[in-house]
Coordinates of C-alpha atoms in Angstrom, one line a residue:
Q1023 CA 17.9 2.7 11.3
I1024 CA 16.6 4.7 14.2
T1025 CA 18.7 5.5 17.2
T1026 CA 16.8 7.0 20.1
V1027 CA 18.0 9.6 22.6
S1028 CA 18.0 6.7 25.3
G1029 CA 20.2 4.5 23.0
N1030 CA 17.7 2.0 21.6
E1031 CA 18.1 1.1 17.9
F1032 CA 15.6 0.0 15.6
L1033 CA 16.0 -1.1 12.0
F1034 CA 13.1 -0.8 9.5
Q1035 CA 14.1 -2.0 6.0
S1036 CA 12.1 -1.9 2.6
D1037 CA 12.9 -1.4 -1.0
I1038 CA 9.7 0.7 -1.6
D1039 CA 10.2 4.2 -1.4
F1040 CA 6.5 5.3 -0.7
L1041 CA 6.5 2.9 2.1
I1042 CA 9.5 4.2 3.8
L1043 CA 7.9 7.6 3.5
D1044 CA 4.9 6.1 5.1
W1045 CA 7.1 4.8 8.2
F1046 CA 8.6 8.2 8.5
H1047 CA 5.3 10.1 8.5
A1048 CA 3.9 7.7 10.9
I1049 CA 6.8 8.2 13.4
K1050 CA 6.6 11.9 13.2
N1051 CA 2.9 11.8 13.7
A1052 CA 3.3 9.9 16.6
I1053 CA 5.8 12.6 18.0
D1054 CA 3.4 15.2 17.4
R1055 CA 0.6 13.5 19.4
L1056 CA 2.9 13.6 22.5
P1057 CA 1.7 15.6 25.5
K1058 CA 3.5 19.4 25.2
E1059 CA 5.9 18.4 27.9
Q1060 CA 7.3 15.4 26.2
R1061 CA 6.7 16.6 22.7
I1062 CA 9.9 16.8 20.1
T1063 CA 9.6 19.3 17.6
S1064 CA 11.3 18.7 14.0
R1065 CA 13.8 20.7 12.6
N1066 CA 16.1 20.4 9.6
L1067 CA 13.9 17.7 7.4
E1068 CA 15.8 16.2 4.7
F1069 CA 15.1 13.8 2.0
K1070 CA 18.0 12.6 -0.3
L1071 CA 17.3 9.8 -3.1
R1072 CA 20.2 8.0 -3.8
R1073 CA 20.9 6.4 -7.1
S1074 CA 20.7 3.1 -5.7
S1075 CA 16.9 3.8 -5.3
S1076 CA 17.1 3.7 -1.5
I1077 CA 16.0 6.8 0.6
E1078 CA 17.9 8.4 3.3
L1079 CA 15.7 10.6 5.6
L1080 CA 17.6 12.8 8.2
H1081 CA 15.5 14.1 10.9
N1082 CA 17.1 16.1 13.6
L1083 CA 14.6 16.3 16.6
D1084 CA 15.3 18.9 19.5
T1085 CA 13.8 18.3 22.8
E1086 CA 11.5 21.3 23.2
S1087 CA 12.0 23.5 26.4
K1088 CA 11.6 27.2 27.5
E1089 CA 15.1 28.2 27.7
P1090 CA 16.9 25.5 25.5
K1091 CA 20.6 24.6 26.6
P1092 CA 23.1 23.2 24.4
E1093 CA 23.6 20.4 27.0
H1094 CA 20.0 19.7 26.7
R1095 CA 19.6 19.3 23.0
K1096 CA 19.2 16.1 21.7
S1097 CA 19.4 14.7 18.4
L1098 CA 17.8 11.4 16.6
I1099 CA 19.1 10.6 13.3
F1100 CA 16.5 8.6 11.2
R1101 CA 18.6 6.5 8.3
L1102 CA 16.5 4.3 6.3
N1103 CA 18.9 2.7 4.0
Y1104 CA 21.6 -0.3 4.2
S1105 CA 24.8 0.2 6.1
A1106 CA 27.5 -2.5 6.5
S1107 CA 28.5 -3.3 9.9
D1108 CA 31.6 -4.7 11.5
T1109 CA 32.2 -8.2 9.9
N1110 CA 32.7 -10.1 13.1
D1111 CA 29.5 -8.5 14.3
R1112 CA 27.7 -9.7 11.2
N1113 CA 28.9 -13.2 11.6
R1114 CA 27.9 -13.6 15.1
V1115 CA 24.5 -12.5 14.4
K1116 CA 24.4 -15.0 11.2
S1117 CA 25.3 -17.8 13.5
R1118 CA 22.6 -16.9 16.2
L1119 CA 19.9 -16.5 13.3
K1120 CA 20.8 -19.8 12.0
K1121 CA 20.4 -21.7 15.4
F1122 CA 17.1 -19.8 15.9
I1123 CA 15.9 -20.6 12.6
S1124 CA 16.5 -24.2 12.7
R1125 CA 14.8 -24.5 15.9
R1126 CA 11.5 -22.8 14.6
P1127 CA 8.6 -24.9 13.8
S1128 CA 7.5 -24.8 10.1
L1129 CA 4.9 -22.4 8.9
K1130 CA 2.9 -25.3 7.8
T1131 CA 3.1 -27.0 11.2
L1132 CA 2.0 -23.6 13.1
Q1133 CA -0.8 -23.2 10.3
E1134 CA -1.9 -26.8 11.2
K1135 CA -1.8 -26.0 15.0
G1136 CA -3.9 -23.2 14.6
L1137 CA -1.3 -20.7 15.7
I1138 CA -1.0 -18.9 12.4
K1139 CA -3.8 -18.6 9.8
D1140 CA -3.7 -17.4 6.0
Q1141 CA -2.7 -14.2 5.5
I1142 CA -4.9 -11.9 3.7
F1143 CA -2.5 -9.0 3.1
G1144 CA 0.5 -10.0 1.1
S1145 CA -0.8 -13.2 -0.3
H1146 CA -1.6 -14.0 -3.9
L1147 CA -4.9 -13.2 -5.0
H1148 CA -6.1 -16.3 -6.4
L1149 CA -4.9 -17.9 -2.9
V1150 CA -6.9 -15.8 -0.9
C1151 CA -10.1 -16.2 -3.1
E1152 CA -9.2 -20.1 -2.9
H1153 CA -9.3 -20.1 0.7
E1154 CA -12.5 -17.9 0.8
K1155 CA -14.0 -20.2 -1.9
S1156 CA -14.9 -16.9 -3.7
T1157 CA -13.5 -15.0 -6.8
V1158 CA -13.5 -11.7 -4.9
P1159 CA -11.7 -11.3 -1.4
Q1160 CA -14.3 -10.8 1.2
F1161 CA -12.3 -7.7 2.6
V1162 CA -12.5 -5.9 -0.9
R1163 CA -16.2 -6.3 -0.4
L1164 CA -16.2 -5.2 2.8
C1165 CA -14.3 -1.9 2.2
I1166 CA -16.2 -1.1 -1.1
K1167 CA -19.7 -1.5 1.0
A1168 CA -18.5 0.8 3.7
V1169 CA -17.3 3.5 1.4
E1170 CA -20.5 3.3 -0.4
R1171 CA -22.3 3.8 2.8
R1172 CA -20.7 6.7 4.0
G1173 CA -17.9 7.8 1.8
L1174 CA -19.1 8.7 -1.7
D1175 CA -19.8 12.1 -0.7
V1176 CA -16.2 12.8 1.3
D1177 CA -14.1 15.2 -0.3
G1178 CA -10.8 13.8 -1.8
I1179 CA -12.1 10.1 -1.0
Y1180 CA -9.2 7.6 -2.1
R1181 CA -6.9 10.8 -2.6
V1182 CA -6.4 11.6 1.0
S1183 CA -4.4 9.5 3.2
G1184 CA -5.8 8.1 6.6
N1185 CA -3.7 7.7 9.6
L1186 CA -1.2 5.0 8.9
A1187 CA -1.1 3.8 12.5
T1188 CA -4.7 2.8 12.4
I1189 CA -4.4 1.5 8.8
Q1190 CA -1.9 -0.8 9.9
K1191 CA -4.0 -1.8 12.7
L1192 CA -6.8 -2.6 10.6
R1193 CA -4.4 -4.6 8.6
F1194 CA -3.2 -6.7 11.6
V1195 CA -7.0 -7.1 12.5
V1196 CA -8.0 -8.5 9.0
N1197 CA -4.7 -11.0 9.0
Q1198 CA -5.4 -12.3 12.4
E1199 CA -9.2 -12.4 12.9
E1200 CA -11.9 -13.9 11.0
K1201 CA -14.9 -11.4 11.4
L1202 CA -14.5 -7.8 10.5
N1203 CA -16.7 -4.9 11.5
L1204 CA -16.1 -1.9 9.5
D1205 CA -18.8 -0.1 11.3
D1206 CA -16.7 -0.2 14.6
S1207 CA -16.1 3.3 16.0
Q1208 CA -12.4 2.7 15.9
W1209 CA -12.6 2.7 11.9
E1210 CA -14.9 5.6 11.8
D1211 CA -12.5 7.6 9.6
I1212 CA -13.7 6.5 6.1
H1213 CA -10.1 7.3 5.0
V1214 CA -8.5 4.6 7.0
V1215 CA -10.8 2.1 5.0
T1216 CA -9.5 3.3 1.6
G1217 CA -6.2 3.6 2.8
A1218 CA -6.3 -0.3 3.7
L1219 CA -7.8 -1.1 0.7
K1220 CA -5.4 0.6 -1.5
M1221 CA -2.8 -1.2 0.8
F1222 CA -4.0 -4.6 -0.1
F1223 CA -3.9 -3.9 -3.6
R1224 CA -0.5 -2.6 -3.0
E1225 CA 0.8 -5.3 -1.3
L1226 CA -0.3 -8.3 -3.8
P1227 CA 2.7 -10.2 -4.9
E1228 CA 1.4 -9.6 -8.3
P1229 CA -0.8 -7.0 -9.3
L1230 CA -4.4 -7.1 -10.0
F1231 CA -3.5 -6.6 -13.7
P1232 CA -1.0 -9.6 -14.2
Y1233 CA 2.8 -8.8 -14.9
C1234 CA 2.1 -10.9 -18.1
F1235 CA -0.5 -8.5 -19.2
F1236 CA 1.1 -5.2 -18.4
E1237 CA 3.2 -4.6 -21.9
Q1238 CA 0.0 -5.9 -23.7
F1239 CA -2.2 -3.2 -21.7
V1240 CA 0.3 -0.3 -22.5
E1241 CA 0.0 -1.3 -26.3
A1242 CA -3.5 -1.2 -26.5
I1243 CA -3.8 2.3 -24.6
K1244 CA -1.4 3.5 -27.4
I1245 CA -4.1 2.9 -30.1
Q1246 CA -5.2 6.0 -31.7
D1247 CA -8.8 5.1 -32.7
N1248 CA -10.8 5.1 -29.7
A1249 CA -13.2 2.3 -30.7
T1250 CA -10.1 0.3 -31.6
R1251 CA -8.6 1.0 -28.3
I1252 CA -11.7 0.1 -26.2
K1253 CA -12.1 -3.1 -28.0
A1254 CA -8.7 -4.2 -27.2
I1255 CA -8.7 -3.3 -23.7
R1256 CA -11.8 -5.4 -23.4
S1257 CA -10.2 -8.4 -25.1
L1258 CA -7.4 -8.5 -22.6
V1259 CA -9.7 -8.1 -19.6
K1260 CA -11.5 -10.9 -20.8
K1261 CA -8.8 -13.0 -20.9
L1262 CA -7.5 -12.3 -17.1
P1263 CA -7.9 -15.1 -14.5
R1264 CA -11.5 -15.4 -12.9
P1265 CA -10.3 -13.7 -9.4
N1266 CA -8.5 -11.0 -11.2
Y1267 CA -11.5 -10.3 -13.7
D1268 CA -14.2 -10.6 -10.9
T1269 CA -12.3 -8.3 -8.5
M1270 CA -11.3 -6.1 -11.1
K1271 CA -15.0 -5.5 -12.0
I1272 CA -16.4 -4.9 -8.7
L1273 CA -13.7 -2.5 -7.9
F1274 CA -14.3 -0.6 -10.9
E1275 CA -17.9 -0.5 -10.8
H1276 CA -17.2 1.0 -7.5
L1277 CA -15.0 3.6 -8.6
Q1278 CA -17.6 4.6 -11.2
K1279 CA -19.9 5.3 -8.2
I1280 CA -16.9 7.6 -6.9
A1281 CA -16.6 9.6 -10.2
A1282 CA -20.4 10.1 -10.4
K1283 CA -20.1 12.1 -7.3
E1284 CA -17.6 14.3 -8.7
S1285 CA -19.1 17.4 -8.0
V1286 CA -19.2 16.7 -4.5
N1287 CA -16.1 14.6 -3.6
L1288 CA -13.8 16.1 -6.3
M1289 CA -12.6 12.9 -7.7
S1290 CA -12.7 12.6 -11.2
T1291 CA -11.9 9.5 -13.3
Q1292 CA -8.8 11.3 -14.0
S1293 CA -8.2 11.6 -10.3
L1294 CA -9.0 8.1 -9.7
G1295 CA -6.5 6.9 -12.6
I1296 CA -3.7 8.9 -11.0
V1297 CA -4.6 7.2 -7.6
F1298 CA -5.0 3.7 -8.7
G1299 CA -3.0 3.4 -11.8
P1300 CA 0.5 2.5 -10.1
T1301 CA -1.1 0.5 -7.6
L1302 CA -3.1 -1.9 -10.0
L1303 CA -0.9 -1.7 -12.9
R1304 CA 2.9 -2.1 -12.9
P1305 CA 6.0 -4.0 -14.9
E1306 CA 7.5 -6.8 -12.9
K1307 CA 11.0 -5.4 -13.7
E1308 CA 11.1 -1.5 -14.0
T1309 CA 12.6 -0.5 -17.5
G1310 CA 12.7 2.6 -19.3
N1311 CA 11.2 5.9 -18.4
M1312 CA 9.1 5.6 -15.2
A1313 CA 7.5 8.6 -15.8
V1314 CA 6.1 7.3 -19.0
H1315 CA 5.0 4.0 -17.6
M1316 CA 3.0 5.8 -15.0
L1317 CA 1.1 7.9 -17.4
Y1318 CA 0.0 4.9 -19.4
Q1319 CA -1.1 3.3 -16.2
N1320 CA -3.1 6.4 -15.3
Q1321 CA -4.8 6.2 -18.8
I1322 CA -5.6 2.5 -18.8
V1323 CA -7.5 3.0 -15.4
E1324 CA -9.3 6.4 -16.5
L1325 CA -10.1 4.8 -19.8
M1326 CA -11.5 1.8 -18.0
L1327 CA -13.8 3.9 -15.8
N1328 CA -14.9 6.1 -18.6
E1329 CA -15.9 3.1 -20.8
Y1330 CA -16.9 0.3 -17.9
S1331 CA -20.2 -0.5 -19.5
K1332 CA -18.3 -1.5 -23.0
I1333 CA -15.5 -3.2 -21.3
F1334 CA -17.0 -5.2 -18.4
C1335 CA -20.6 -5.7 -19.6
S1336 CA -21.0 -8.9 -22.0
E1337 CA -22.5 -8.7 -25.4
E1338 CA -25.5 -10.0 -24.4
D1339 CA -26.0 -7.3 -21.9

């Protein structure tokens, strides 16, 4: 919940910790870009990770002035966690929401009228591919081409974050418009393109490595003999649904080209494994040690990049 100095209240809610942090940084960056006379400086930044896995961010913001006076000091408190409201107020809101929802046309009706198009971000991979009559989403292909044209030599490519507000704008454009030109000047920062591509994979309802394969890939990476380990990973990759396999193949081929420029962009296969491991591969329900899972996720991506030709190329090749 964000309460501003003018009394306006906004609620942003998510169960994903890193997404909450992205929101926070976007808000802070917007404040920092204000003209000096309107600027709000940040003090006493505090992050608290609760046992419920929700994050509370307390950000006290004081209005900047040459001679600050106590009566002019303002405070904004950002709390991004669940808080129970008064029972009567909640019931009243629920009643209004039910009436509103009951009068809303169905999603199918809106889509048939052309008012809402199928979303790219947040949709299942196979649905995006079916809609586009392809096995690799067009957005993925466009991002890869853009990065290979103007990002292979960029220091920290895929590791450095782009401006979140611009990434969200790109996300909106992709979801709302048929044509996308990544050479447009508004997308000139290549980190915005890479950030949007990572966001696409993060927002898949089921990751690129399907949930049912997670434990099998983890068991395969644990194999001590390298040849046997590669063979096991290759066998699992071959069993993936066609959209997952084809998308994975083109993505890893691209990441191989990034790693080949390590001397310039400083992105090794290990670095790319750290960036993409948790994004592409995660369990449906987090159990056990998260740190151990993350280690295996990184190692799986790193191995597949190092042994790309053995894993993805057919035996005939």
